[in-house]
Short mmCIF file of C-alpha atoms and ligand atoms in Angstrom, two decimals:
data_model
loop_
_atom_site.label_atom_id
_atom_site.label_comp_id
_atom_site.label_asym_id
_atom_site.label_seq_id
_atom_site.Cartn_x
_atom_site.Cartn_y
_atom_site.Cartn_z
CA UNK A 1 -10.11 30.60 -14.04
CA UNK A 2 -11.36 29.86 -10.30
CA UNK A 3 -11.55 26.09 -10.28
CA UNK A 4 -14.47 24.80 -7.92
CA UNK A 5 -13.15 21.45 -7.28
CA UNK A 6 -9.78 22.03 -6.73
CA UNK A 7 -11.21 24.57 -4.09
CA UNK A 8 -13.51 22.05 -2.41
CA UNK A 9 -10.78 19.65 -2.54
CA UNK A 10 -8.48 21.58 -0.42
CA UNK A 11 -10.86 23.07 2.04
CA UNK A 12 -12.09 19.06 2.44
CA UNK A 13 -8.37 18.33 3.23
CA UNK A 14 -8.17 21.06 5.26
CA UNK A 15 -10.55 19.58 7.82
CA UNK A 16 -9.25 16.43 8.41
CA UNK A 17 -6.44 16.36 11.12
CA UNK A 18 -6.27 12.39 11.29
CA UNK A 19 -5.95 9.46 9.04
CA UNK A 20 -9.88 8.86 10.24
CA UNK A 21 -10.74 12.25 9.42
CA UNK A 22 -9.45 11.45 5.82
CA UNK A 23 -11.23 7.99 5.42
CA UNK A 24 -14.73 9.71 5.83
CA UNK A 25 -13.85 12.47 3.56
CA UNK A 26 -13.29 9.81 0.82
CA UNK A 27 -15.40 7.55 2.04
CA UNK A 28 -18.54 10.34 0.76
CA UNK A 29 -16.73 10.67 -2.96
CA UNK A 30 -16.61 6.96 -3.86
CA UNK A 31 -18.81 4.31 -4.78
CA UNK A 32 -19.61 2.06 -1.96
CA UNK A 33 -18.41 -0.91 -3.72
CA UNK A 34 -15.08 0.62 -4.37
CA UNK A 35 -14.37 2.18 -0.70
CA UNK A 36 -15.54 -0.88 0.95
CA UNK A 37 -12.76 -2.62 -1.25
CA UNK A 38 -9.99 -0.55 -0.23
CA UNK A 39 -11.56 -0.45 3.41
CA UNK A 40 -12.75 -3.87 4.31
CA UNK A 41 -10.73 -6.72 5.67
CA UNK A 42 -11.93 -10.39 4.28
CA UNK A 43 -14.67 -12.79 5.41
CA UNK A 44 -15.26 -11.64 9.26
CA UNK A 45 -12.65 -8.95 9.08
CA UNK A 46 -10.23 -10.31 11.89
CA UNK A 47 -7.29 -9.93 10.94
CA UNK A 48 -8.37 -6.40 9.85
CA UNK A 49 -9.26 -5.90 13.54
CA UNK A 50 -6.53 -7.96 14.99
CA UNK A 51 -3.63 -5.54 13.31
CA UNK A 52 -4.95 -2.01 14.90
CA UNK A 53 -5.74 -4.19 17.93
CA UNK A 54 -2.26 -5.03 18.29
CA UNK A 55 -0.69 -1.40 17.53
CA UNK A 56 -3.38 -0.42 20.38
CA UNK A 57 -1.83 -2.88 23.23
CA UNK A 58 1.78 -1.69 23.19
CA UNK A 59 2.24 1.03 25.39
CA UNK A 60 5.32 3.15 25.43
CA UNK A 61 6.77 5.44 28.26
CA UNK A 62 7.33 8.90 28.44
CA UNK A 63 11.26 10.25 28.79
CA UNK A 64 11.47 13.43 30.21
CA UNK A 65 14.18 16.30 30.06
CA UNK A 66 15.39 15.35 26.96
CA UNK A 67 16.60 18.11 24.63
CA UNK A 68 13.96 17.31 21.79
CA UNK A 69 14.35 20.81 19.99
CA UNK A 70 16.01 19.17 16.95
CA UNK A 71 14.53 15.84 15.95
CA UNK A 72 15.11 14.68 12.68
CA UNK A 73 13.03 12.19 11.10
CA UNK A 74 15.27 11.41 8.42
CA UNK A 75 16.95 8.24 7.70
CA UNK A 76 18.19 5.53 5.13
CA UNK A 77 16.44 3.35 3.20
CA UNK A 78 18.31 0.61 0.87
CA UNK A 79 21.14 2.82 0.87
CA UNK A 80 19.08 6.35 0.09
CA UNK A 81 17.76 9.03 2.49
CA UNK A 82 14.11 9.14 3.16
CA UNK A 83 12.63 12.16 5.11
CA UNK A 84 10.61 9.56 7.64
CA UNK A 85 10.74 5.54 8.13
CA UNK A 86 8.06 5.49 5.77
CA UNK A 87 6.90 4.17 2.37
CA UNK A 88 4.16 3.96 0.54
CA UNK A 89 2.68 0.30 -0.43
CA UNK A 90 1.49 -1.47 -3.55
CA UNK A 91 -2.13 -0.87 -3.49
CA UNK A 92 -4.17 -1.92 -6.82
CA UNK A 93 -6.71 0.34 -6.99
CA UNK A 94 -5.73 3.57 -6.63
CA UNK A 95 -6.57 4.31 -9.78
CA UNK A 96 -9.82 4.12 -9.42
CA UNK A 97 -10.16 6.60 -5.69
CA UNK A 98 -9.25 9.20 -7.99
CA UNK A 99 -8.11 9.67 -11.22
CA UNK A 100 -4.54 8.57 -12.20
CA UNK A 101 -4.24 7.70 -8.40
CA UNK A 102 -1.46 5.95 -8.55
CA UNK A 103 0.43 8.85 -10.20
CA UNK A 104 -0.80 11.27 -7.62
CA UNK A 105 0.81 8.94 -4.92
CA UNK A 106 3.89 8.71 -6.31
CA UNK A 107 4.12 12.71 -6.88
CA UNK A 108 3.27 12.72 -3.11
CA UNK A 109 5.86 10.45 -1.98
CA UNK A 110 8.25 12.13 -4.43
CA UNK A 111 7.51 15.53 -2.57
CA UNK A 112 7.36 14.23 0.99
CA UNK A 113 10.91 12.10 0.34
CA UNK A 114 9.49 8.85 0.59
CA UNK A 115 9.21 5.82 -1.95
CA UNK A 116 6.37 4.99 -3.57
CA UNK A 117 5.43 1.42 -4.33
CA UNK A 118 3.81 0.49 -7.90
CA UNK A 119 1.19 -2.56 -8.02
CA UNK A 120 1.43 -4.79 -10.70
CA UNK A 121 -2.72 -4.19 -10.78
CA UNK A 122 -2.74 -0.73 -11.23
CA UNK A 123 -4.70 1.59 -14.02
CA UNK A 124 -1.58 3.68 -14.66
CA UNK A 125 1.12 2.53 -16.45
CA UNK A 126 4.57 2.18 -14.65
CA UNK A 127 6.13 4.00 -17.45
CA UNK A 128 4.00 7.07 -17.21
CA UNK A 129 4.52 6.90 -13.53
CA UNK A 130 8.47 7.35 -14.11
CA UNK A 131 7.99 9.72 -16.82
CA UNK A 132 5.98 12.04 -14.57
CA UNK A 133 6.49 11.43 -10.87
CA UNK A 134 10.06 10.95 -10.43
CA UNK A 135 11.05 10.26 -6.82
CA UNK A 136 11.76 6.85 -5.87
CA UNK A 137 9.95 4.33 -7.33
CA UNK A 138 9.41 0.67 -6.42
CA UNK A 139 7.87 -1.51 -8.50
CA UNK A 140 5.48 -4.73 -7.00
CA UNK A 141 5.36 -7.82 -8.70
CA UNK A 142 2.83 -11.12 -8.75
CA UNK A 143 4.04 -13.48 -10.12
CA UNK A 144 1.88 -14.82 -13.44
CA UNK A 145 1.41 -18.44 -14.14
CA UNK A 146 3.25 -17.76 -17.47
CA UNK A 147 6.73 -17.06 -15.90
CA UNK A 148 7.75 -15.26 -19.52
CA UNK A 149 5.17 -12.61 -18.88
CA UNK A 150 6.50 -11.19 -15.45
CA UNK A 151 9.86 -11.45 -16.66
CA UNK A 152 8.47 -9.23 -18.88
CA UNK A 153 7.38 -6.88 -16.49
CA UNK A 154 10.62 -6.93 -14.72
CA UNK A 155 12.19 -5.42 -17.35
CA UNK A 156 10.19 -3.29 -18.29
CA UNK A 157 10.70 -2.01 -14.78
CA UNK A 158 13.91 -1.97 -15.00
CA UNK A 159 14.34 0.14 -18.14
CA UNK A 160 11.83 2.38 -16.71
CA UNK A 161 14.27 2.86 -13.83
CA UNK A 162 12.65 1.28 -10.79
CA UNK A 163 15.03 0.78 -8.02
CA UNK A 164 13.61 -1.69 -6.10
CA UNK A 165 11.30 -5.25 -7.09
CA UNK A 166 8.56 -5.90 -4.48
CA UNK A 167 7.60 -9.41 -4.69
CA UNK A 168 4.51 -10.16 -3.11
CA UNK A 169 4.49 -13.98 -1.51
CA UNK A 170 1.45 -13.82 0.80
CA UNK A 171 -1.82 -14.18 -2.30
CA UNK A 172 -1.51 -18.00 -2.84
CA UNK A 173 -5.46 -18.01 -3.78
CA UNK A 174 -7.35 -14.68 -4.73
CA UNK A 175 -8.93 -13.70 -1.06
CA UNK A 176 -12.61 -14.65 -0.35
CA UNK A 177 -14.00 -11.00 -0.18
CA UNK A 178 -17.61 -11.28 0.32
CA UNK A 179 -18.64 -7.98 1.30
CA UNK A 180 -17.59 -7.31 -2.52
CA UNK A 181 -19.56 -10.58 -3.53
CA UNK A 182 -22.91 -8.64 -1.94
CA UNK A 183 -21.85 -4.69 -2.94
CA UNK A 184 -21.35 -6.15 -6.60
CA UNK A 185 -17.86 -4.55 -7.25
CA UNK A 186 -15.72 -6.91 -8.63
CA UNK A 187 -12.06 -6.40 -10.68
CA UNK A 188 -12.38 -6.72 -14.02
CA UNK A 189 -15.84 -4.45 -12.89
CA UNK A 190 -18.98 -6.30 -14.11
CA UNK A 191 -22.38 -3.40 -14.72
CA UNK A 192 -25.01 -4.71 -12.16
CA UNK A 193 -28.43 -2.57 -11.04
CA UNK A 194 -26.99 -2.58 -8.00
CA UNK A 195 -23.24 -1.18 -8.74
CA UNK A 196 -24.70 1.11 -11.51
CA UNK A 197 -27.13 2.44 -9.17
CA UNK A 198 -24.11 2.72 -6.52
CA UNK A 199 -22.15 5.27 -9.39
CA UNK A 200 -25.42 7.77 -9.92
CA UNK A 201 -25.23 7.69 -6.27
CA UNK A 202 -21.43 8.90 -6.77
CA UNK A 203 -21.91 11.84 -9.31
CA UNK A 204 -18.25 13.84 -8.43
CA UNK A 205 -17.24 10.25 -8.83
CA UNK A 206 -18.31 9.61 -11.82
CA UNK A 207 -17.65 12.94 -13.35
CA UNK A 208 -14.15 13.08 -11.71
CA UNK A 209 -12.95 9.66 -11.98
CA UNK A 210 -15.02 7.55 -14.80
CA UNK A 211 -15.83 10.34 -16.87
CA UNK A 212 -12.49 11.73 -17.61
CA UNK A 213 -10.91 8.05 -17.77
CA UNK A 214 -13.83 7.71 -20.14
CA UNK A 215 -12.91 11.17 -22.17
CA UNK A 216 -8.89 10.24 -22.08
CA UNK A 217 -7.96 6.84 -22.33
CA UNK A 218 -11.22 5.09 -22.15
CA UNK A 219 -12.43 2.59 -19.40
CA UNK A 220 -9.77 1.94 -17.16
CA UNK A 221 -7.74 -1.21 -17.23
CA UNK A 222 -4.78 -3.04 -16.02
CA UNK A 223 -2.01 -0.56 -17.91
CA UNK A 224 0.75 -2.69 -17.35
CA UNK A 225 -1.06 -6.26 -17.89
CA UNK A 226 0.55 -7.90 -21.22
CA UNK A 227 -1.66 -6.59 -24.36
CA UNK A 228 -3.52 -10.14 -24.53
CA UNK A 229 -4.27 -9.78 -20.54
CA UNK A 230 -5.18 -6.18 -20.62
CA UNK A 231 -9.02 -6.63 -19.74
CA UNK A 232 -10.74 -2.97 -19.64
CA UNK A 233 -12.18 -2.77 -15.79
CA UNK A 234 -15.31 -4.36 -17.51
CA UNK A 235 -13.89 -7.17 -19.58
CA UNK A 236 -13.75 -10.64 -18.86
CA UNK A 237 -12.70 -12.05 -15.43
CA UNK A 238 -11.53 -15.20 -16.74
CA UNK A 239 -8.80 -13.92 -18.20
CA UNK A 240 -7.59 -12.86 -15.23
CA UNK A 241 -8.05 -16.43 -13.87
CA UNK A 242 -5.09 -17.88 -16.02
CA UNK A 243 -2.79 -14.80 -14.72
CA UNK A 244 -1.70 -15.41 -10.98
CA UNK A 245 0.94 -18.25 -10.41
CA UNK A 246 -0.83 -20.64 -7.70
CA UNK A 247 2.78 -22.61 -8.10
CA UNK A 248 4.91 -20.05 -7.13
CA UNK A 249 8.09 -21.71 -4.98
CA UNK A 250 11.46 -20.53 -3.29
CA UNK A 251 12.79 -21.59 -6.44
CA UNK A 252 11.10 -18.66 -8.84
CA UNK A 253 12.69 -16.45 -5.85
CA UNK A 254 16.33 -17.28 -6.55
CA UNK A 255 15.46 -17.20 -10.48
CA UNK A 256 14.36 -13.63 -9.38
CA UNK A 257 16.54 -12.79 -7.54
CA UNK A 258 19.29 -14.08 -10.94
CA UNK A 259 17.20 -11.76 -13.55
CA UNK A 260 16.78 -8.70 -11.25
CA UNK A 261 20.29 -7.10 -10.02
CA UNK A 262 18.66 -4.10 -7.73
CA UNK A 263 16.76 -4.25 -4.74
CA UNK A 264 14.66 -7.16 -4.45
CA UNK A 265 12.18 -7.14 -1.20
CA UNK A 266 9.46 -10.08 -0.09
CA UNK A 267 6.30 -8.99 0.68
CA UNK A 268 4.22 -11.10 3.09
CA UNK A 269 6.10 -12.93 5.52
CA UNK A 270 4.52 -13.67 8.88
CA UNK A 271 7.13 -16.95 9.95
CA UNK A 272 10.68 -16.61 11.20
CA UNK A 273 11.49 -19.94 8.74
CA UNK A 274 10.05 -17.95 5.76
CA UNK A 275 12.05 -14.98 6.91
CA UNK A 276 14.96 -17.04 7.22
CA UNK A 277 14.52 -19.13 3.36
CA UNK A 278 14.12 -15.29 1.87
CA UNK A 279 17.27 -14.13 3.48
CA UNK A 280 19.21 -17.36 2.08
CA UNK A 281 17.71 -16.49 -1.09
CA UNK A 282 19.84 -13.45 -0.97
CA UNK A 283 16.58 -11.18 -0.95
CA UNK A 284 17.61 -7.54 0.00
CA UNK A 285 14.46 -6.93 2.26
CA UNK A 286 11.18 -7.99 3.88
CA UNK A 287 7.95 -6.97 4.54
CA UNK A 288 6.15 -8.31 7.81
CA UNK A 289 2.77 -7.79 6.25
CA UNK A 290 -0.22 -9.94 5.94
CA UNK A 291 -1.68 -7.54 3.33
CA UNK A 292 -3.49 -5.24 5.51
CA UNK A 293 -5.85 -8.20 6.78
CA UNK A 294 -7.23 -8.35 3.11
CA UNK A 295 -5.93 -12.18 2.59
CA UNK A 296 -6.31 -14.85 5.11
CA UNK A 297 -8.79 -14.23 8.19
CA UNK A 298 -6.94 -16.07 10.88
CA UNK A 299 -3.65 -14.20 10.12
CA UNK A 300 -1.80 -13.21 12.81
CA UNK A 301 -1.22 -9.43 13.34
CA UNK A 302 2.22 -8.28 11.90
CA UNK A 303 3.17 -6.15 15.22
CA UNK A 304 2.85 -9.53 17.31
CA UNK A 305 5.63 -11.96 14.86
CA UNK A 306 7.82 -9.12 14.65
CA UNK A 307 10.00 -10.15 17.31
CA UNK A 308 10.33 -13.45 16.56
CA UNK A 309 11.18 -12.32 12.70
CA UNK A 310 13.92 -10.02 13.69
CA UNK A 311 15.22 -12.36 16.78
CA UNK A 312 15.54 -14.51 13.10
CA UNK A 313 16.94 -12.47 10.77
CA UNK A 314 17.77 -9.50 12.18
CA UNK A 315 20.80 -7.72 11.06
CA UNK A 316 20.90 -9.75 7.95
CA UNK A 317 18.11 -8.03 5.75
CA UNK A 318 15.95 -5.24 6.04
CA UNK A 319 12.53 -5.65 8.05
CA UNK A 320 9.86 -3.71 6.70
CA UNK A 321 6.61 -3.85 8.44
CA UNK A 322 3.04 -3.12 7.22
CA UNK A 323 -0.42 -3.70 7.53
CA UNK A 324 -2.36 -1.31 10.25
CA UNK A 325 -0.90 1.88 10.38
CA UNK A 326 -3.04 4.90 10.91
CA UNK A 327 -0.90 6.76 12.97
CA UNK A 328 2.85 8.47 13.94
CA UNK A 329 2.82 6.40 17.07
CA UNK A 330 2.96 3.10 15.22
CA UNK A 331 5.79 3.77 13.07
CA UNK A 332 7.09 4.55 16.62
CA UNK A 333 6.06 0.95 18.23
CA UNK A 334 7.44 -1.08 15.02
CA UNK A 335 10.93 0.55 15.34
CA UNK A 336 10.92 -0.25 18.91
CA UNK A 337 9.64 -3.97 18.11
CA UNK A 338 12.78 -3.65 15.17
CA UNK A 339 11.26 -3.00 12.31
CA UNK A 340 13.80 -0.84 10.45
CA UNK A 341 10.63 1.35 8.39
CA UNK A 342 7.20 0.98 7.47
CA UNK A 343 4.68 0.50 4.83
CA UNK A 344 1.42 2.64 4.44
CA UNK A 345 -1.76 1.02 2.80
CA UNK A 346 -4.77 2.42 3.17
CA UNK A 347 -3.81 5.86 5.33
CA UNK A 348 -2.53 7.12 1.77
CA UNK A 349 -4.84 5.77 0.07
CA UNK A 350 -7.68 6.87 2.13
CA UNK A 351 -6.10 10.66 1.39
CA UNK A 352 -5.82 10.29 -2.20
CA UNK A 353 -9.55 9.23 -1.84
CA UNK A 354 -10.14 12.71 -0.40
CA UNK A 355 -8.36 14.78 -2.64
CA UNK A 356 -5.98 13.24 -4.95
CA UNK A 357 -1.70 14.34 -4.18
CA UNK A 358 -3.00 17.15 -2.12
CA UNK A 359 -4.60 14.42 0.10
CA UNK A 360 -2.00 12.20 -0.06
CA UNK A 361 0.64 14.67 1.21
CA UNK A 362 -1.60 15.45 3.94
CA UNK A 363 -2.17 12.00 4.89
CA UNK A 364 1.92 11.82 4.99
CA UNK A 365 2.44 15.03 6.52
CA UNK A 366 0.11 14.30 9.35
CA UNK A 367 1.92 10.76 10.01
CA UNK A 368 4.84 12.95 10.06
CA UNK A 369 3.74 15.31 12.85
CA UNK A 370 2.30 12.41 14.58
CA UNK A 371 5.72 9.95 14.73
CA UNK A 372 7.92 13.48 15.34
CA UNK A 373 5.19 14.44 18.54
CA UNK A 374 5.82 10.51 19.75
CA UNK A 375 9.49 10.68 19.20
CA UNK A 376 9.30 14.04 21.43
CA UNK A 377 7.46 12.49 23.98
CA UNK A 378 9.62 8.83 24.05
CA UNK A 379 12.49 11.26 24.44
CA UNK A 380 14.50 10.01 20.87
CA UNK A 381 15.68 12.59 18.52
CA UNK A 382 15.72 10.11 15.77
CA UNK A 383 14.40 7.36 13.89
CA UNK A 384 17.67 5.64 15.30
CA UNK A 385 17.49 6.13 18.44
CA UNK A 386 14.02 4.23 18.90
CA UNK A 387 14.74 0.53 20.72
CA UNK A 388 12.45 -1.83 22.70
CA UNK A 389 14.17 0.68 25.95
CA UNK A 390 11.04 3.11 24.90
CA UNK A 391 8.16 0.20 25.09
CA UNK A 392 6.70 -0.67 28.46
CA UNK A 393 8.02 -3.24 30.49
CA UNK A 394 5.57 -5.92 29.36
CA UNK A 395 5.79 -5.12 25.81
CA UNK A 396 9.88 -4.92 25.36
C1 FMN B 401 -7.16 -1.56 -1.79
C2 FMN B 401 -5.89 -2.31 -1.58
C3 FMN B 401 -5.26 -2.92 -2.66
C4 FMN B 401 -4.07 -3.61 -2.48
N1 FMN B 401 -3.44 -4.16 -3.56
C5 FMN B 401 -2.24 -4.76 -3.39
C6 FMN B 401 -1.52 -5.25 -4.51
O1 FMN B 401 -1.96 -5.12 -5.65
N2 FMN B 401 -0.34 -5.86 -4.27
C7 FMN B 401 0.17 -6.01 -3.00
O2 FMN B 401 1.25 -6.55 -2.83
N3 FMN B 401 -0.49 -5.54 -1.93
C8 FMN B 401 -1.67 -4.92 -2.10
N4 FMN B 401 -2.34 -4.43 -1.02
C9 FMN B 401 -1.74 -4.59 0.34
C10 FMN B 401 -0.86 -3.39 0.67
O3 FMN B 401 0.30 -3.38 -0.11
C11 FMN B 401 -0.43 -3.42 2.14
O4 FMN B 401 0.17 -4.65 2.43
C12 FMN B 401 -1.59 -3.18 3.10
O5 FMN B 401 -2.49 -2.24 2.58
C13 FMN B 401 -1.05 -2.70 4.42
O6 FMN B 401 -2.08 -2.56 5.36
P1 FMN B 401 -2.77 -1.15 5.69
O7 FMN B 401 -3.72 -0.89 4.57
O8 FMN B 401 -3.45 -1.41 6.97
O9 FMN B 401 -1.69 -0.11 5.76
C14 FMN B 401 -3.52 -3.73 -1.18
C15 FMN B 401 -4.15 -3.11 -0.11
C16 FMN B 401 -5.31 -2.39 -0.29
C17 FMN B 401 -5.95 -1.71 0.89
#
């Protein structure tokens, strides 16, 4: 049978030829309270700014009459092959741009060669997500107040066969979000006039996403929460109160890093002495991120500490770098600043938004084209062959 959506999905993706092209698409199918959640920075959005601002400074120099008829994009990650420096991040809400985001992610990461990153937060459970994505999987972990519960979740990971623990360092307090304080959206979700009135507003929406979660497996929740945490989208808040660890230390790190023998990356480091306390915790990887501006205001933009990160640790670990990519040509300008591969946030998410894997692989295929057209033009025929030699002067 002809299936309308699925047609008007692709001929949506169809049209959109940048990362921007694939935020407005979504931005018309969801709720406002749930895009400006995935879109939005925190408080005066600064840091939000201050991340593309920085991507937008560094200038790079064309090479020319180099033989670029063979560029391959591939490389290693932790010891794998990945078809671009790329990955895709923990993001918690997925689940809610479209149904069973999460799981649509990971099939697109899975098809594009790239590993996809599980939250802790998200609506699908990790289990299903091995069962029925495959790929590489990564699984992210915050660390709960009740130490026994995350453990928990580590091994679950584990016997679900996730290859790599993402623990995320940089959410000491829950972020002070306000644009969510006056759209009314709020995880565990809590019916208002105004957010009610913001889903009739939404109809594909709420046909797409909350009907069928409604149809399936009822309202959506936490799936891999611990039963008694396991608050439906609309449950109570407070229980999620007692759930993050506000104590976490270096010292849950190296117990971490005792119960979990695969790859074990930090998420959120900004300082060269918190890069250098993860490596002497014997962590396997980084990520320069400061969580997509969504955490603290004043943070500083992740392309700007780079340097000083891998002047501190480079060589010894893996530096990952997220938080403001949108396009080929940054995955370009972290290499050259020595990240060794990137993290994407909201680009994938804003496809998935759009139209589910199908928009997802489009937002990775067009970050593709993008980082192979800069290679091309920087005159490197790999991933490898990026250094600070392709930045301008003032930016090496
Ligand atoms: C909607 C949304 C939800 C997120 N949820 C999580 C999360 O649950 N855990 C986490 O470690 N990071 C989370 N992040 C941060 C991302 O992993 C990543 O650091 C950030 O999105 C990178 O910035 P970018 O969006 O500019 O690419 C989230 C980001 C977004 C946009």
């Amino acid at each position: 049978m002809f299936d309308v959506w699925s047609a008007l999905d692709k001929r949506r993706i169809s049209r959109c030829y940048n990362i921007a092209d694939l935020r407005s698409a979504g931005r018309r199918r969801l709720p406002k309270g749930i895009f400006e959640y995935v879109d939005k920075g925190t408080e005066d959005a600064i840091a939000l700014a201050n991340n593309r601002a920085a991507f937008e400074r560094v200038k790079m120099r064309n090479r020319v009459l180099v033989d670029v008829s063979n560029i391959d994009l591939g490389t290693t990650l932790f010891g794998k092959p990945v078809s671009l420096p790329l990955a895709i991040a923990p993001t918690g809400i997925a689940g809610l741009c479209w149904y069973e985001g999460e799981l649509e992610l990971a099939k697109a990461a899975a098809s594009a060669g790239i590993p996809f990153s599980l939250a802790t937060g998200s609506n699908t459970s990790m289990e299903k997500v091995a069962k029925e994505a495959g790929g590489r999987l990564w699984f992210q972990l915050y660390m709960w107040q009740k130490r026994d519960l995350s453990y928990e979740l580590v091994k679950r990971a584990r016997d679900a066969g996730y290859e790599a623990l993402i623990l995320t360092v940089d959410t000491a307090l829950g972020a002070n979000r306000e644009h969510n304080q006056r759209n009314g959206f709020s995880v565990p979700f809590r019916p208002s006039t105004r957010n009610i009135l913001d889903v009739m507003r939404h109809p594909v929406w709420l046909q797409q996403v909350l009907l069928r979660y409604l149809a399936t497996s009822g309202m959506p929740r936490h799936e891999n929460y611990p039963r008694e945490y396991q608050a439906r989208i609309t449950g109570d808040a407070g229980s999620k109160k007692d759930l993050r660890a506000h104590s976490m230390t270096w010292d849950d790190v190296e117990k971490l890093r005792s119960v979990w023998p695969g790859t074990l990356i930090l998420k959120g480091i900004l300082h060269r002495d918190d890069a250098c306390q993860a490596v002497e915790r014997g962590v396997d990887g980084i990520v320069v991120s400061n969580h997509g501006g969504r955490n603290m205001d004043s943070a500083s933009a992740t392309l700007d500490v780079l340097p000083e990160i891998v002047d501190a640790v480079g060589g010894r670990t893996t530096i990952l770098l997220d938080s403001g990519i949108r396009r080929g040509s940054d995955i370009v300008k972290a290499l050259a600043l020595g990240a060794y591969s990137v993290l994407a946030g909201r680009a994938t998410l804003y496809g998935v938004m759009a139209g589910g894997q199908a928009g997802a692989e489009r937002a990775i295929s067009i970050l593709k084209d993008e980082l192979r057209r800069t290679l091309a033009y920087v005159g490197c025929r790999s991933p490898a062959e990026v250094s600070s030699a392709v930045l301008d002067q003032a930016d090496a």
